Short mmCIF file of C-alpha atoms in Angstrom, two decimals:
data_model
loop_
_atom_site.label_atom_id
_atom_site.label_comp_id
_atom_site.label_asym_id
_atom_site.label_seq_id
_atom_site.Cartn_x
_atom_site.Cartn_y
_atom_site.Cartn_z
CA ASP A 8 0.46 -114.51 -16.24
CA ALA A 9 -2.72 -113.89 -14.33
CA GLY A 10 -4.26 -116.86 -12.62
CA VAL A 11 -7.95 -117.49 -12.12
CA ILE A 12 -9.61 -114.29 -10.96
CA GLN A 13 -12.63 -114.28 -8.69
CA SER A 14 -14.74 -111.44 -7.40
CA PRO A 15 -15.74 -110.41 -4.90
CA ARG A 16 -13.21 -111.90 -2.47
CA HIS A 17 -15.62 -111.45 0.44
CA GLU A 18 -19.37 -111.04 0.50
CA VAL A 19 -21.64 -110.50 3.47
CA THR A 20 -25.33 -110.41 2.73
CA GLU A 21 -28.67 -110.95 4.39
CA MET A 22 -30.88 -113.95 3.94
CA GLY A 23 -33.13 -113.61 0.91
CA GLN A 24 -30.77 -111.41 -1.07
CA GLU A 25 -29.37 -112.34 -4.46
CA VAL A 26 -25.67 -113.11 -4.59
CA THR A 27 -23.60 -113.17 -7.77
CA LEU A 28 -20.09 -114.58 -7.80
CA ARG A 29 -17.80 -113.97 -10.75
CA CYS A 30 -14.91 -115.85 -12.29
CA LYS A 31 -12.41 -115.19 -15.05
CA PRO A 32 -10.53 -118.39 -16.00
CA ILE A 33 -6.96 -118.52 -17.20
CA SER A 34 -6.75 -117.46 -20.84
CA GLY A 35 -6.70 -120.49 -23.13
CA HIS A 36 -8.30 -122.83 -20.63
CA ASN A 37 -11.38 -124.57 -21.99
CA SER A 38 -12.83 -126.03 -18.80
CA LEU A 39 -14.21 -124.17 -15.81
CA PHE A 40 -15.33 -125.57 -12.47
CA TRP A 41 -17.28 -124.12 -9.55
CA TYR A 42 -16.67 -125.64 -6.10
CA ARG A 43 -18.02 -124.95 -2.62
CA GLN A 44 -16.02 -125.64 0.52
CA THR A 45 -17.35 -125.93 4.08
CA MET A 46 -15.92 -127.48 7.21
CA MET A 47 -18.69 -130.07 7.32
CA ARG A 48 -18.76 -131.16 3.67
CA GLY A 49 -15.29 -130.34 2.42
CA LEU A 50 -14.74 -129.34 -1.21
CA GLU A 51 -17.72 -130.13 -3.42
CA LEU A 52 -18.00 -129.75 -7.18
CA LEU A 53 -21.12 -127.76 -8.05
CA ILE A 54 -20.91 -127.57 -11.84
CA TYR A 55 -18.39 -127.61 -14.63
CA PHE A 56 -18.26 -126.30 -18.18
CA ASN A 57 -16.33 -127.44 -21.23
CA ASN A 58 -16.06 -124.86 -24.02
CA ASN A 59 -18.70 -122.74 -22.27
CA VAL A 60 -21.22 -125.62 -22.21
CA PRO A 61 -22.41 -127.01 -18.85
CA ILE A 62 -21.41 -130.66 -18.69
CA ASP A 63 -22.33 -131.77 -15.19
CA ASP A 64 -24.48 -129.76 -12.81
CA SER A 65 -25.40 -132.66 -10.54
CA GLY A 66 -23.65 -130.98 -7.65
CA MET A 67 -25.80 -127.86 -7.73
CA PRO A 68 -27.68 -128.08 -4.44
CA GLU A 69 -31.05 -126.77 -5.58
CA ASP A 70 -32.88 -124.43 -7.90
CA ARG A 71 -31.71 -121.41 -5.97
CA PHE A 72 -28.30 -121.94 -7.56
CA SER A 73 -27.59 -121.19 -11.20
CA ALA A 74 -24.40 -120.83 -13.23
CA LYS A 75 -23.67 -119.36 -16.62
CA MET A 76 -20.69 -119.08 -18.89
CA PRO A 77 -21.58 -116.62 -21.66
CA ASN A 78 -18.07 -116.66 -23.12
CA ALA A 79 -14.69 -118.28 -22.67
CA SER A 80 -13.43 -115.62 -20.29
CA PHE A 81 -16.29 -115.19 -17.85
CA SER A 82 -18.60 -117.21 -15.64
CA THR A 83 -21.09 -116.40 -12.90
CA LEU A 84 -22.59 -118.38 -10.05
CA LYS A 85 -25.82 -116.92 -8.74
CA ILE A 86 -27.72 -117.73 -5.56
CA GLN A 87 -31.24 -116.39 -5.35
CA PRO A 88 -32.55 -116.21 -2.69
CA SER A 89 -29.57 -116.79 -0.43
CA GLU A 90 -29.86 -118.66 2.88
CA PRO A 91 -27.53 -118.87 5.90
CA ARG A 92 -26.61 -122.47 4.99
CA ASP A 93 -25.10 -121.16 1.75
CA SER A 94 -22.29 -119.60 3.78
CA ALA A 95 -19.07 -121.13 2.48
CA VAL A 96 -16.00 -120.45 0.37
CA TYR A 97 -16.77 -120.70 -3.33
CA PHE A 98 -13.85 -121.55 -5.60
CA CYS A 99 -13.63 -121.31 -9.34
CA ALA A 100 -11.02 -123.41 -11.15
CA SER A 101 -9.98 -123.83 -14.75
CA SER A 102 -8.01 -126.34 -16.77
CA ILE A 103 -6.70 -126.55 -20.30
CA ALA A 104 -9.13 -129.32 -21.22
CA GLY A 105 -11.77 -131.38 -19.51
CA GLY A 106 -9.46 -134.31 -19.08
CA ALA A 107 -6.46 -132.30 -17.98
CA GLU A 108 -4.79 -133.33 -14.79
CA THR A 109 -4.22 -129.94 -13.26
CA GLN A 110 -6.98 -127.61 -12.22
CA TYR A 111 -5.91 -124.12 -11.25
CA PHE A 112 -7.99 -122.60 -8.51
CA GLY A 113 -8.85 -118.98 -7.93
CA PRO A 114 -8.49 -117.42 -4.46
CA GLY A 115 -12.13 -118.05 -3.66
CA THR A 116 -15.06 -115.93 -2.53
CA ARG A 117 -15.89 -116.10 1.16
CA LEU A 118 -19.66 -115.79 1.44
CA LEU A 119 -21.48 -115.13 4.69
CA VAL A 120 -25.26 -115.06 4.65
CA LEU A 121 -26.76 -113.61 7.82
CA ARG L 14 -19.59 -144.98 2.17
CA LYS L 15 -17.87 -141.76 1.12
CA GLU L 16 -16.28 -141.74 -2.32
CA VAL L 17 -12.96 -140.69 -0.83
CA GLU L 18 -11.94 -141.25 2.78
CA GLN L 19 -9.00 -139.69 4.55
CA ASP L 20 -7.92 -139.49 8.16
CA PRO L 21 -8.67 -135.84 8.99
CA GLY L 22 -5.87 -135.61 11.54
CA PRO L 23 -4.46 -133.31 12.66
CA PHE L 24 -1.05 -134.88 12.44
CA ASN L 25 1.29 -132.96 14.73
CA VAL L 26 4.92 -133.82 13.98
CA PRO L 27 8.31 -132.28 14.76
CA GLU L 28 10.56 -130.88 12.06
CA GLY L 29 12.53 -133.62 10.36
CA ALA L 30 9.95 -136.32 10.99
CA THR L 31 8.56 -138.67 8.37
CA VAL L 32 4.78 -138.72 8.08
CA ALA L 33 2.42 -140.78 5.94
CA PHE L 34 -1.15 -140.09 4.88
CA ASN L 35 -3.57 -142.70 3.62
CA CYS L 36 -6.60 -142.43 1.40
CA THR L 37 -9.16 -144.93 0.17
CA TYR L 38 -11.53 -144.42 -2.77
CA SER L 39 -14.69 -146.30 -3.65
CA ASN L 40 -15.00 -145.78 -7.41
CA SER L 41 -12.95 -148.47 -9.13
CA ALA L 42 -13.39 -146.60 -12.43
CA SER L 43 -11.07 -143.86 -11.25
CA GLN L 44 -8.12 -143.73 -13.60
CA SER L 45 -5.99 -140.87 -12.35
CA PHE L 46 -5.05 -139.82 -8.86
CA PHE L 47 -3.57 -136.69 -7.37
CA TRP L 48 -2.55 -135.08 -4.14
CA TYR L 49 -3.47 -131.44 -3.74
CA ARG L 50 -2.22 -129.18 -0.97
CA GLN L 51 -4.29 -126.44 0.65
CA ASP L 52 -2.78 -123.86 2.97
CA CYS L 53 -4.96 -122.22 5.59
CA ARG L 54 -7.47 -119.86 3.98
CA LYS L 55 -5.97 -120.41 0.54
CA GLU L 56 -6.97 -122.28 -2.58
CA PRO L 57 -5.96 -125.90 -3.29
CA LYS L 58 -2.90 -126.42 -5.46
CA LEU L 59 -1.66 -129.55 -7.19
CA LEU L 60 1.14 -131.19 -5.21
CA MET L 61 1.75 -134.25 -7.35
CA SER L 62 0.16 -136.85 -9.54
CA VAL L 63 0.12 -140.50 -8.48
CA TYR L 64 1.32 -143.08 -10.99
CA SER L 65 0.63 -146.80 -10.95
CA SER L 66 4.20 -147.72 -10.12
CA GLY L 67 4.53 -145.11 -7.42
CA ASN L 68 6.48 -141.91 -7.85
CA GLU L 69 8.75 -139.60 -5.96
CA ASP L 70 9.25 -135.86 -6.05
CA GLY L 71 11.97 -134.76 -3.72
CA ARG L 72 10.83 -135.44 -0.17
CA PHE L 73 7.41 -136.60 -1.32
CA THR L 74 6.52 -140.15 -2.36
CA ALA L 75 3.11 -141.24 -3.64
CA GLN L 76 1.92 -144.83 -3.87
CA LEU L 77 -1.13 -146.37 -5.52
CA ASN L 78 -2.68 -149.77 -4.84
CA ARG L 79 -5.51 -150.31 -7.30
CA ALA L 80 -6.49 -153.70 -5.91
CA SER L 81 -7.13 -152.22 -2.48
CA GLN L 82 -8.26 -148.83 -3.88
CA TYR L 83 -5.74 -147.13 -1.68
CA ILE L 84 -3.41 -144.15 -2.16
CA SER L 85 -0.70 -142.91 0.15
CA LEU L 86 1.56 -139.89 0.48
CA LEU L 87 4.84 -140.02 2.39
CA ILE L 88 6.67 -136.87 3.43
CA ARG L 89 10.26 -137.25 4.59
CA ASP L 90 12.27 -134.70 6.56
CA SER L 91 9.21 -132.54 7.32
CA LYS L 92 9.62 -128.77 7.11
CA LEU L 93 7.61 -126.09 8.88
CA SER L 94 6.40 -125.03 5.42
CA ASP L 95 4.81 -128.45 4.89
CA SER L 96 2.07 -127.48 7.37
CA ALA L 97 -1.12 -127.58 5.33
CA THR L 98 -4.09 -129.79 4.52
CA TYR L 99 -3.41 -132.57 2.01
CA LEU L 100 -6.29 -133.56 -0.24
CA CYS L 101 -6.55 -136.94 -1.92
CA VAL L 102 -8.14 -136.60 -5.37
CA PRO L 103 -9.24 -139.41 -7.69
CA LYS L 104 -10.38 -138.40 -11.14
CA TYR L 105 -13.19 -140.00 -13.05
CA ASN L 106 -12.21 -141.15 -16.49
CA GLN L 107 -14.88 -139.11 -18.22
CA GLY L 108 -14.41 -135.41 -18.40
CA GLY L 109 -12.49 -133.48 -15.83
CA LYS L 110 -14.45 -134.30 -12.71
CA LEU L 111 -12.24 -134.49 -9.63
CA ILE L 112 -13.52 -135.87 -6.34
CA PHE L 113 -11.79 -134.27 -3.37
CA GLY L 114 -11.31 -136.00 -0.06
CA GLN L 115 -11.95 -134.09 3.15
CA GLY L 116 -8.22 -133.67 3.58
CA THR L 117 -5.65 -134.53 6.21
CA GLU L 118 -4.28 -131.67 8.27
CA LEU L 119 -0.55 -131.63 8.95
CA SER L 120 1.11 -129.37 11.48
CA VAL L 121 4.91 -129.41 11.61
CA LYS L 122 6.34 -127.95 14.81
CA PRO L 123 9.84 -126.62 15.48
#
């Protein structure tokens, strides 16, 4: 079975450009999470969805960040405009239900903003 | 105070050694606890859940002390393949929100 799929795996862009990260959760999973990981701040939850509905976006750093989940099999995280401090690894994870113990992480997108 | 605090390490130990990691959490409402493992440049993966009475999975033993808001992970007979970062993860009771610690880095040497 396919795990969580993320694309692109690597992204290098220039400051001010729009960046779109994509995620396909595991089929049948109802919850989807977006995380950001940096050396300084560790792994931070940005936003999570239950049944395609955003439940908690308190971790979204600012208005430049937005996330959507138009259907059960696809989600995007957009940064517009991007800044060098957005450089990080962005992980998408999914779980069977919002209260489920195990979250399955995708391989991550390594973003570098120059 | 951080919601989850871990000793970042690194812990450098020889093969066969026993090593213990500690973690404290600040939110007393946390109901479930986990240890995740993250290999270098990889995604985190669930290692084990932590139950109130403590639990064991092979060489790994997890303990929970709710009164002190403290979780521990013990690894016996360390293997080279145990080298990774170990993340302490309390879960809030509502929804699926996990709070990840900064992680403790373990390096097992031959």
